[in-house]
């Protein structure tokens, strides 16, 4: 059950797979090479998962900040992101630029080298510790883990930033404004009886359509200075709404001519229409 013991055996498995790959002629047996490559990725992912648990147990207050993850596109935030970063670092060190431009890859290569060297040091130190005192983490072990955690975070941010356009602080703030708008919309809809708490607690599927529709009306009429403010240019709006700037203007102009009763009727119809 000790994490260091788990790390030792996971490291052993990964070492065996690497040895098999190094002893195989990929051109003579490409099918076996692909099988071993898949095993390597799985064993690396398993090793990183254990290492993550070790760092949470050993250096929980010394972890490098991961606040930058909120800047990443949501499709990148997957469980195997760490393993992907490790594979990217190995490719960069080998001079292979699979996802980034060559110039970016050349700049990232020193970071990749430092990261992989740090990982090798972590593997060596943790293996030795698992064989001597598998239940403790002396200061030298902690120092090595802190360094690896920092290098990994720095490489992850640099690599993804060269790969895709990460969100700016302004865009993150705009998204937070949208979250607030949706929360206020739900609160108002509950007060007016458009929605019930039971619908929300039961994850009523219709809410996926109802709440955004009501939020557009709220953003244009009830909270006109919020994220749907049309006094700003499309470039100043969140990318969620900026492509529909002209359409939102037409919707706002139509809403302004409605009476209070007509607006209520419209909102109620939006809660039932599909």
Short mmCIF file of C-alpha atoms in Angstrom, two decimals, residues 57-221:
data_model
loop_
_atom_site.label_atom_id
_atom_site.label_comp_id
_atom_site.label_asym_id
_atom_site.label_seq_id
_atom_site.Cartn_x
_atom_site.Cartn_y
_atom_site.Cartn_z
CA UNK A 57 1.44 13.47 0.14
CA UNK A 58 5.02 14.73 0.39
CA UNK A 59 4.96 18.41 -0.70
CA UNK A 60 1.28 19.48 -0.62
CA UNK A 61 2.08 23.08 0.38
CA UNK A 62 5.05 23.44 -1.96
CA UNK A 63 3.33 22.51 -5.22
CA UNK A 64 3.84 24.91 -8.11
CA UNK A 65 0.69 26.90 -8.93
CA UNK A 66 -1.51 25.43 -11.66
CA UNK A 67 -3.74 28.52 -11.95
CA UNK A 68 -2.66 28.83 -15.58
CA UNK A 69 -4.86 25.84 -16.45
CA UNK A 70 -7.90 28.13 -16.56
CA UNK A 71 -6.33 29.75 -19.63
CA UNK A 72 -6.27 26.48 -21.56
CA UNK A 73 -9.03 25.49 -24.02
CA UNK A 74 -11.37 23.02 -22.36
CA UNK A 75 -10.64 20.28 -24.91
CA UNK A 76 -7.05 20.17 -23.66
CA UNK A 77 -7.99 19.60 -20.04
CA UNK A 78 -8.03 15.82 -20.18
CA UNK A 79 -6.82 13.20 -17.73
CA UNK A 80 -3.76 12.29 -19.80
CA UNK A 81 -2.50 15.86 -20.32
CA UNK A 82 0.54 15.20 -18.13
CA UNK A 83 1.48 12.11 -20.11
CA UNK A 84 1.06 14.05 -23.34
CA UNK A 85 3.42 16.74 -22.02
CA UNK A 86 6.01 14.10 -21.20
CA UNK A 87 5.75 12.58 -24.69
CA UNK A 88 6.04 16.07 -26.22
CA UNK A 89 9.20 16.72 -24.21
CA UNK A 90 10.73 13.45 -25.41
CA UNK A 91 9.91 14.31 -29.03
CA UNK A 92 11.41 17.79 -28.70
CA UNK A 93 14.60 16.40 -27.19
CA UNK A 94 14.85 13.96 -30.11
CA UNK A 95 14.47 16.84 -32.57
CA UNK A 96 10.96 15.89 -33.67
CA UNK A 97 8.41 18.71 -33.88
CA UNK A 98 5.05 16.98 -34.15
CA UNK A 99 2.72 19.78 -33.05
CA UNK A 100 4.72 23.00 -32.86
CA UNK A 101 6.66 25.08 -35.35
CA UNK A 102 10.36 24.32 -35.62
CA UNK A 103 11.34 27.72 -34.20
CA UNK A 104 9.07 27.23 -31.19
CA UNK A 105 10.38 23.71 -30.75
CA UNK A 106 13.96 24.94 -30.69
CA UNK A 107 13.07 27.38 -27.90
CA UNK A 108 11.24 24.70 -25.95
CA UNK A 109 14.00 22.10 -26.22
CA UNK A 110 16.06 23.37 -23.22
CA UNK A 111 12.95 23.22 -21.04
CA UNK A 112 12.21 19.72 -22.32
CA UNK A 113 15.76 18.62 -21.54
CA UNK A 114 15.59 20.03 -18.01
CA UNK A 115 12.24 18.38 -17.41
CA UNK A 116 13.34 14.93 -18.56
CA UNK A 117 16.61 15.15 -16.62
CA UNK A 118 14.61 16.10 -13.54
CA UNK A 119 12.28 13.15 -14.07
CA UNK A 120 15.24 10.77 -14.29
CA UNK A 121 16.59 12.20 -11.05
CA UNK A 122 13.18 11.77 -9.40
CA UNK A 123 13.02 8.15 -10.55
CA UNK A 124 16.49 7.42 -9.20
CA UNK A 125 15.89 9.11 -5.85
CA UNK A 126 12.47 7.54 -5.30
CA UNK A 127 13.72 4.08 -6.24
CA UNK A 128 16.54 4.36 -3.74
CA UNK A 129 14.19 5.68 -1.08
CA UNK A 130 11.70 2.87 -1.71
CA UNK A 131 14.45 0.30 -1.13
CA UNK A 132 15.77 1.93 2.05
CA UNK A 133 12.90 3.69 3.87
CA UNK A 134 9.67 3.39 1.87
CA UNK A 135 7.63 5.10 4.56
CA UNK A 136 9.43 8.45 4.77
CA UNK A 137 10.37 11.44 2.62
CA UNK A 138 13.61 13.10 3.78
CA UNK A 139 14.45 16.65 2.71
CA UNK A 140 16.60 15.66 -0.34
CA UNK A 141 13.62 13.72 -1.72
CA UNK A 142 11.32 16.69 -1.13
CA UNK A 143 13.73 19.06 -2.87
CA UNK A 144 13.90 16.85 -5.97
CA UNK A 145 10.10 16.62 -6.12
CA UNK A 146 9.67 20.39 -5.74
CA UNK A 147 12.09 20.98 -8.60
CA UNK A 148 10.37 18.45 -10.88
CA UNK A 149 6.93 19.90 -10.10
CA UNK A 150 8.12 23.40 -10.99
CA UNK A 151 9.84 22.32 -14.22
CA UNK A 152 6.81 20.30 -15.28
CA UNK A 153 4.44 23.23 -14.74
CA UNK A 154 6.72 25.67 -16.56
CA UNK A 155 7.10 23.34 -19.55
CA UNK A 156 3.36 22.62 -19.67
CA UNK A 157 2.49 26.31 -19.80
CA UNK A 158 5.19 27.12 -22.38
CA UNK A 159 4.34 24.16 -24.62
CA UNK A 160 0.58 24.70 -24.66
CA UNK A 161 1.08 28.46 -25.18
CA UNK A 162 3.07 27.70 -28.34
CA UNK A 163 0.49 25.18 -29.48
CA UNK A 164 -2.78 27.11 -29.07
CA UNK A 165 -3.95 30.58 -28.15
CA UNK A 166 -4.41 30.50 -24.39
CA UNK A 167 -7.09 32.67 -22.84
CA UNK A 168 -6.08 36.14 -21.78
CA UNK A 169 -6.93 37.45 -18.29
CA UNK A 170 -9.54 39.65 -19.94
CA UNK A 171 -11.24 36.67 -21.58
CA UNK A 172 -11.24 34.76 -18.29
CA UNK A 173 -12.88 37.76 -16.59
CA UNK A 174 -15.50 37.92 -19.34
CA UNK A 175 -16.28 34.23 -18.82
CA UNK A 176 -16.68 34.85 -15.10
CA UNK A 177 -19.13 37.64 -15.92
CA UNK A 178 -21.14 35.16 -18.01
CA UNK A 179 -21.22 32.74 -15.07
CA UNK A 180 -22.56 35.52 -12.85
CA UNK A 181 -25.18 36.42 -15.49
CA UNK A 182 -26.37 32.80 -15.66
CA UNK A 183 -26.56 32.59 -11.85
CA UNK A 184 -28.59 35.80 -11.63
CA UNK A 185 -30.80 34.58 -14.47
CA UNK A 186 -31.57 31.35 -12.60
CA UNK A 187 -32.30 33.24 -9.39
CA UNK A 188 -34.68 35.60 -11.20
CA UNK A 189 -36.38 32.70 -13.02
CA UNK A 190 -36.98 30.94 -9.68
CA UNK A 191 -38.48 34.09 -8.16
CA UNK A 192 -40.81 34.57 -11.14
CA UNK A 193 -41.80 30.91 -11.22
CA UNK A 194 -40.34 30.17 -14.62
CA UNK A 195 -38.27 27.39 -13.09
CA UNK A 196 -38.54 25.26 -9.96
CA UNK A 197 -35.85 24.10 -7.59
CA UNK A 198 -36.90 20.52 -8.32
CA UNK A 199 -36.03 21.02 -12.01
CA UNK A 200 -32.56 22.23 -11.08
CA UNK A 201 -31.95 19.54 -8.45
CA UNK A 202 -33.12 16.89 -10.91
CA UNK A 203 -30.93 18.19 -13.77
CA UNK A 204 -33.93 18.66 -16.03
CA UNK A 205 -32.55 18.40 -19.62
CA UNK A 206 -34.77 21.27 -20.80
CA UNK A 207 -32.70 23.64 -18.65
CA UNK A 208 -29.82 23.32 -21.13
CA UNK A 209 -31.97 25.35 -23.53
CA UNK A 210 -34.07 27.37 -21.12
CA UNK A 211 -31.35 29.03 -19.03
CA UNK A 212 -29.24 30.33 -21.98
CA UNK A 213 -32.40 31.74 -23.63
CA UNK A 214 -33.45 33.51 -20.44
CA UNK A 215 -29.87 34.68 -19.91
CA UNK A 216 -29.88 36.46 -23.28
CA UNK A 217 -33.01 38.37 -22.31
CA UNK A 218 -31.59 39.15 -18.87
CA UNK A 219 -28.29 40.26 -20.35
CA UNK A 220 -29.95 42.58 -22.88
CA UNK A 221 -32.70 44.07 -20.69
#
